Amino acid sequence: MSLLKHRAPKQQYYLEIGSYFIRKGTGYKVGDAFEYQGKKGSKQLRIANLYYNFKLNKITYKLDKNPILNRSEKK
């Protein structure tokens, strides 16, 4: 609703709608945990970010070892 209030361009509406459908269509959320079985044992990885790959026409993700909520940002 803030986009309407501030008279954002229609491209911004389309980006917001696309972002909404990517998040809802994956079935996963940023921060969800996965178990990874590697050569050295089991690790728990979390989704750090979701991307839509237009060339492959599929959703890809970036995994991270550290939980996002507990990460402290250094300045």
Short mmCIF file of N, CA and C in Angstrom, two decimals:
data_model
loop_
_atom_site.label_atom_id
_atom_site.label_comp_id
_atom_site.label_asym_id
_atom_site.label_seq_id
_atom_site.Cartn_x
_atom_site.Cartn_y
_atom_site.Cartn_z
N MET A 1 0.82 -1.19 0.00
CA MET A 1 0.00 0.00 0.00
C MET A 1 0.86 1.25 0.00
N SER A 2 2.08 1.15 0.54
CA SER A 2 2.93 2.33 0.55
C SER A 2 3.37 2.71 -0.86
N LEU A 3 3.40 1.73 -1.78
CA LEU A 3 3.75 2.05 -3.16
C LEU A 3 2.68 2.94 -3.80
N LEU A 4 1.43 2.68 -3.48
CA LEU A 4 0.35 3.51 -4.00
C LEU A 4 0.42 4.92 -3.41
N LYS A 5 0.69 4.98 -2.13
CA LYS A 5 0.73 6.27 -1.44
C LYS A 5 1.85 7.16 -1.99
N HIS A 6 2.99 6.57 -2.31
CA HIS A 6 4.13 7.35 -2.78
C HIS A 6 4.25 7.40 -4.30
N ARG A 7 3.23 6.90 -4.98
CA ARG A 7 3.15 6.94 -6.44
C ARG A 7 4.39 6.36 -7.12
N ALA A 8 4.69 5.14 -6.76
CA ALA A 8 5.84 4.43 -7.34
C ALA A 8 5.53 4.06 -8.79
N PRO A 9 6.56 3.93 -9.63
CA PRO A 9 6.32 3.52 -11.03
C PRO A 9 5.80 2.09 -11.10
N LYS A 10 5.13 1.77 -12.21
CA LYS A 10 4.51 0.45 -12.33
C LYS A 10 5.54 -0.67 -12.35
N GLN A 11 6.78 -0.41 -12.77
CA GLN A 11 7.82 -1.44 -12.74
C GLN A 11 8.10 -1.88 -11.31
N GLN A 12 8.03 -0.94 -10.36
CA GLN A 12 8.24 -1.28 -8.96
C GLN A 12 7.12 -2.20 -8.45
N TYR A 13 5.88 -1.96 -8.88
CA TYR A 13 4.77 -2.85 -8.53
C TYR A 13 5.05 -4.27 -9.03
N TYR A 14 5.49 -4.36 -10.28
CA TYR A 14 5.76 -5.67 -10.87
C TYR A 14 6.88 -6.40 -10.13
N LEU A 15 7.91 -5.68 -9.72
CA LEU A 15 9.00 -6.29 -8.95
C LEU A 15 8.50 -6.81 -7.60
N GLU A 16 7.66 -6.04 -6.94
CA GLU A 16 7.13 -6.45 -5.64
C GLU A 16 6.23 -7.69 -5.78
N ILE A 17 5.41 -7.71 -6.82
CA ILE A 17 4.53 -8.86 -7.05
C ILE A 17 5.36 -10.09 -7.39
N GLY A 18 6.38 -9.94 -8.23
CA GLY A 18 7.25 -11.06 -8.58
C GLY A 18 8.00 -11.59 -7.38
N SER A 19 8.48 -10.71 -6.53
CA SER A 19 9.17 -11.13 -5.31
C SER A 19 8.24 -11.93 -4.40
N TYR A 20 7.00 -11.49 -4.29
CA TYR A 20 6.02 -12.19 -3.47
C TYR A 20 5.79 -13.61 -3.99
N PHE A 21 5.61 -13.77 -5.30
CA PHE A 21 5.35 -15.09 -5.86
C PHE A 21 6.56 -16.00 -5.81
N ILE A 22 7.78 -15.46 -5.92
CA ILE A 22 8.98 -16.29 -5.77
C ILE A 22 9.05 -16.83 -4.35
N ARG A 23 8.81 -15.98 -3.35
CA ARG A 23 8.87 -16.43 -1.96
C ARG A 23 7.80 -17.47 -1.66
N LYS A 24 6.60 -17.29 -2.18
CA LYS A 24 5.51 -18.22 -1.91
C LYS A 24 5.64 -19.50 -2.73
N GLY A 25 6.21 -19.42 -3.92
CA GLY A 25 6.29 -20.57 -4.82
C GLY A 25 7.37 -21.58 -4.47
N THR A 26 8.37 -21.18 -3.69
CA THR A 26 9.47 -22.09 -3.40
C THR A 26 9.09 -23.12 -2.34
N GLY A 27 8.28 -22.75 -1.39
CA GLY A 27 7.98 -23.64 -0.28
C GLY A 27 9.00 -23.54 0.83
N TYR A 28 10.04 -22.77 0.64
CA TYR A 28 11.08 -22.56 1.65
C TYR A 28 11.15 -21.08 1.99
N LYS A 29 11.71 -20.79 3.15
CA LYS A 29 11.91 -19.41 3.57
C LYS A 29 13.38 -19.20 3.86
N VAL A 30 13.82 -17.96 3.81
CA VAL A 30 15.18 -17.62 4.19
C VAL A 30 15.34 -17.95 5.67
N GLY A 31 16.37 -18.72 5.99
CA GLY A 31 16.62 -19.13 7.37
C GLY A 31 16.27 -20.58 7.63
N ASP A 32 15.58 -21.26 6.70
CA ASP A 32 15.26 -22.68 6.88
C ASP A 32 16.53 -23.51 6.90
N ALA A 33 16.56 -24.55 7.72
CA ALA A 33 17.75 -25.37 7.90
C ALA A 33 17.68 -26.63 7.04
N PHE A 34 18.87 -27.08 6.57
CA PHE A 34 19.02 -28.32 5.82
C PHE A 34 20.18 -29.09 6.39
N GLU A 35 20.08 -30.41 6.39
CA GLU A 35 21.18 -31.27 6.80
C GLU A 35 21.99 -31.62 5.56
N TYR A 36 23.30 -31.43 5.63
CA TYR A 36 24.20 -31.72 4.52
C TYR A 36 25.14 -32.83 4.95
N GLN A 37 25.16 -33.92 4.18
CA GLN A 37 26.06 -35.04 4.45
C GLN A 37 27.30 -34.89 3.58
N GLY A 38 28.42 -34.50 4.18
CA GLY A 38 29.67 -34.34 3.45
C GLY A 38 30.64 -35.45 3.79
N LYS A 39 31.85 -35.34 3.27
CA LYS A 39 32.87 -36.35 3.53
C LYS A 39 33.31 -36.34 4.99
N LYS A 40 33.29 -35.17 5.61
CA LYS A 40 33.75 -35.05 6.99
C LYS A 40 32.63 -35.20 8.01
N GLY A 41 31.43 -35.45 7.56
CA GLY A 41 30.31 -35.64 8.48
C GLY A 41 29.12 -34.78 8.11
N SER A 42 28.21 -34.67 9.04
CA SER A 42 26.97 -33.95 8.82
C SER A 42 27.11 -32.49 9.24
N LYS A 43 26.55 -31.59 8.43
CA LYS A 43 26.52 -30.17 8.74
C LYS A 43 25.10 -29.67 8.60
N GLN A 44 24.79 -28.64 9.35
CA GLN A 44 23.49 -28.00 9.21
C GLN A 44 23.71 -26.66 8.51
N LEU A 45 23.12 -26.50 7.35
CA LEU A 45 23.22 -25.27 6.58
C LEU A 45 21.87 -24.59 6.53
N ARG A 46 21.88 -23.28 6.38
CA ARG A 46 20.64 -22.50 6.32
C ARG A 46 20.59 -21.71 5.02
N ILE A 47 19.39 -21.47 4.52
CA ILE A 47 19.21 -20.68 3.31
C ILE A 47 19.51 -19.22 3.64
N ALA A 48 20.46 -18.63 2.91
CA ALA A 48 20.82 -17.23 3.14
C ALA A 48 20.05 -16.31 2.19
N ASN A 49 19.77 -16.79 0.95
CA ASN A 49 19.06 -15.95 -0.01
C ASN A 49 18.45 -16.82 -1.10
N LEU A 50 17.35 -16.37 -1.68
CA LEU A 50 16.69 -17.05 -2.80
C LEU A 50 16.82 -16.18 -4.04
N TYR A 51 17.10 -16.81 -5.19
CA TYR A 51 17.26 -16.11 -6.46
C TYR A 51 16.42 -16.80 -7.53
N TYR A 52 15.94 -16.05 -8.50
CA TYR A 52 15.30 -16.63 -9.67
C TYR A 52 16.27 -16.55 -10.83
N ASN A 53 16.65 -17.70 -11.38
CA ASN A 53 17.57 -17.77 -12.49
C ASN A 53 16.75 -17.78 -13.79
N PHE A 54 16.76 -16.68 -14.49
CA PHE A 54 15.95 -16.56 -15.71
C PHE A 54 16.48 -17.44 -16.83
N LYS A 55 17.79 -17.65 -16.89
CA LYS A 55 18.37 -18.47 -17.94
C LYS A 55 17.94 -19.92 -17.80
N LEU A 56 17.95 -20.44 -16.58
CA LEU A 56 17.55 -21.83 -16.33
C LEU A 56 16.07 -21.98 -16.00
N ASN A 57 15.39 -20.86 -15.78
CA ASN A 57 13.98 -20.84 -15.43
C ASN A 57 13.69 -21.65 -14.17
N LYS A 58 14.50 -21.41 -13.14
CA LYS A 58 14.26 -22.08 -11.86
C LYS A 58 14.78 -21.22 -10.72
N ILE A 59 14.37 -21.55 -9.53
CA ILE A 59 14.77 -20.82 -8.34
C ILE A 59 16.02 -21.47 -7.76
N THR A 60 17.04 -20.66 -7.50
CA THR A 60 18.27 -21.15 -6.89
C THR A 60 18.41 -20.50 -5.52
N TYR A 61 19.36 -20.96 -4.74
CA TYR A 61 19.52 -20.47 -3.39
C TYR A 61 20.99 -20.40 -3.02
N LYS A 62 21.26 -19.67 -1.97
CA LYS A 62 22.61 -19.57 -1.42
C LYS A 62 22.52 -20.08 0.01
N LEU A 63 23.42 -21.00 0.36
CA LEU A 63 23.43 -21.58 1.70
C LEU A 63 24.55 -20.96 2.53
N ASP A 64 24.35 -20.94 3.84
CA ASP A 64 25.32 -20.37 4.76
C ASP A 64 25.40 -21.26 5.99
N LYS A 65 26.57 -21.30 6.63
CA LYS A 65 26.77 -22.12 7.83
C LYS A 65 26.15 -21.49 9.06
N ASN A 66 26.19 -20.18 9.14
CA ASN A 66 25.74 -19.46 10.33
C ASN A 66 24.27 -19.12 10.25
N PRO A 67 23.55 -19.26 11.34
CA PRO A 67 22.15 -18.81 11.34
C PRO A 67 22.08 -17.30 11.12
N ILE A 68 21.15 -16.86 10.32
CA ILE A 68 21.04 -15.45 9.97
C ILE A 68 20.62 -14.61 11.17
N LEU A 69 19.75 -15.13 12.00
CA LEU A 69 19.23 -14.35 13.12
C LEU A 69 20.28 -14.10 14.20
N ASN A 70 21.27 -14.97 14.32
CA ASN A 70 22.27 -14.82 15.36
C ASN A 70 23.56 -14.17 14.86
N ARG A 71 23.60 -13.78 13.63
CA ARG A 71 24.82 -13.22 13.06
C ARG A 71 24.97 -11.76 13.50
N SER A 72 26.16 -11.40 13.93
CA SER A 72 26.43 -10.01 14.29
C SER A 72 27.17 -9.35 13.14
N GLU A 73 26.70 -8.22 12.72
CA GLU A 73 27.31 -7.49 11.60
C GLU A 73 28.47 -6.67 12.13
N LYS A 74 29.62 -6.76 11.45
CA LYS A 74 30.78 -5.95 11.82
C LYS A 74 30.83 -4.72 10.96
N LYS A 75 31.16 -3.60 11.58
CA LYS A 75 31.26 -2.33 10.84
C LYS A 75 32.69 -1.95 10.62
#
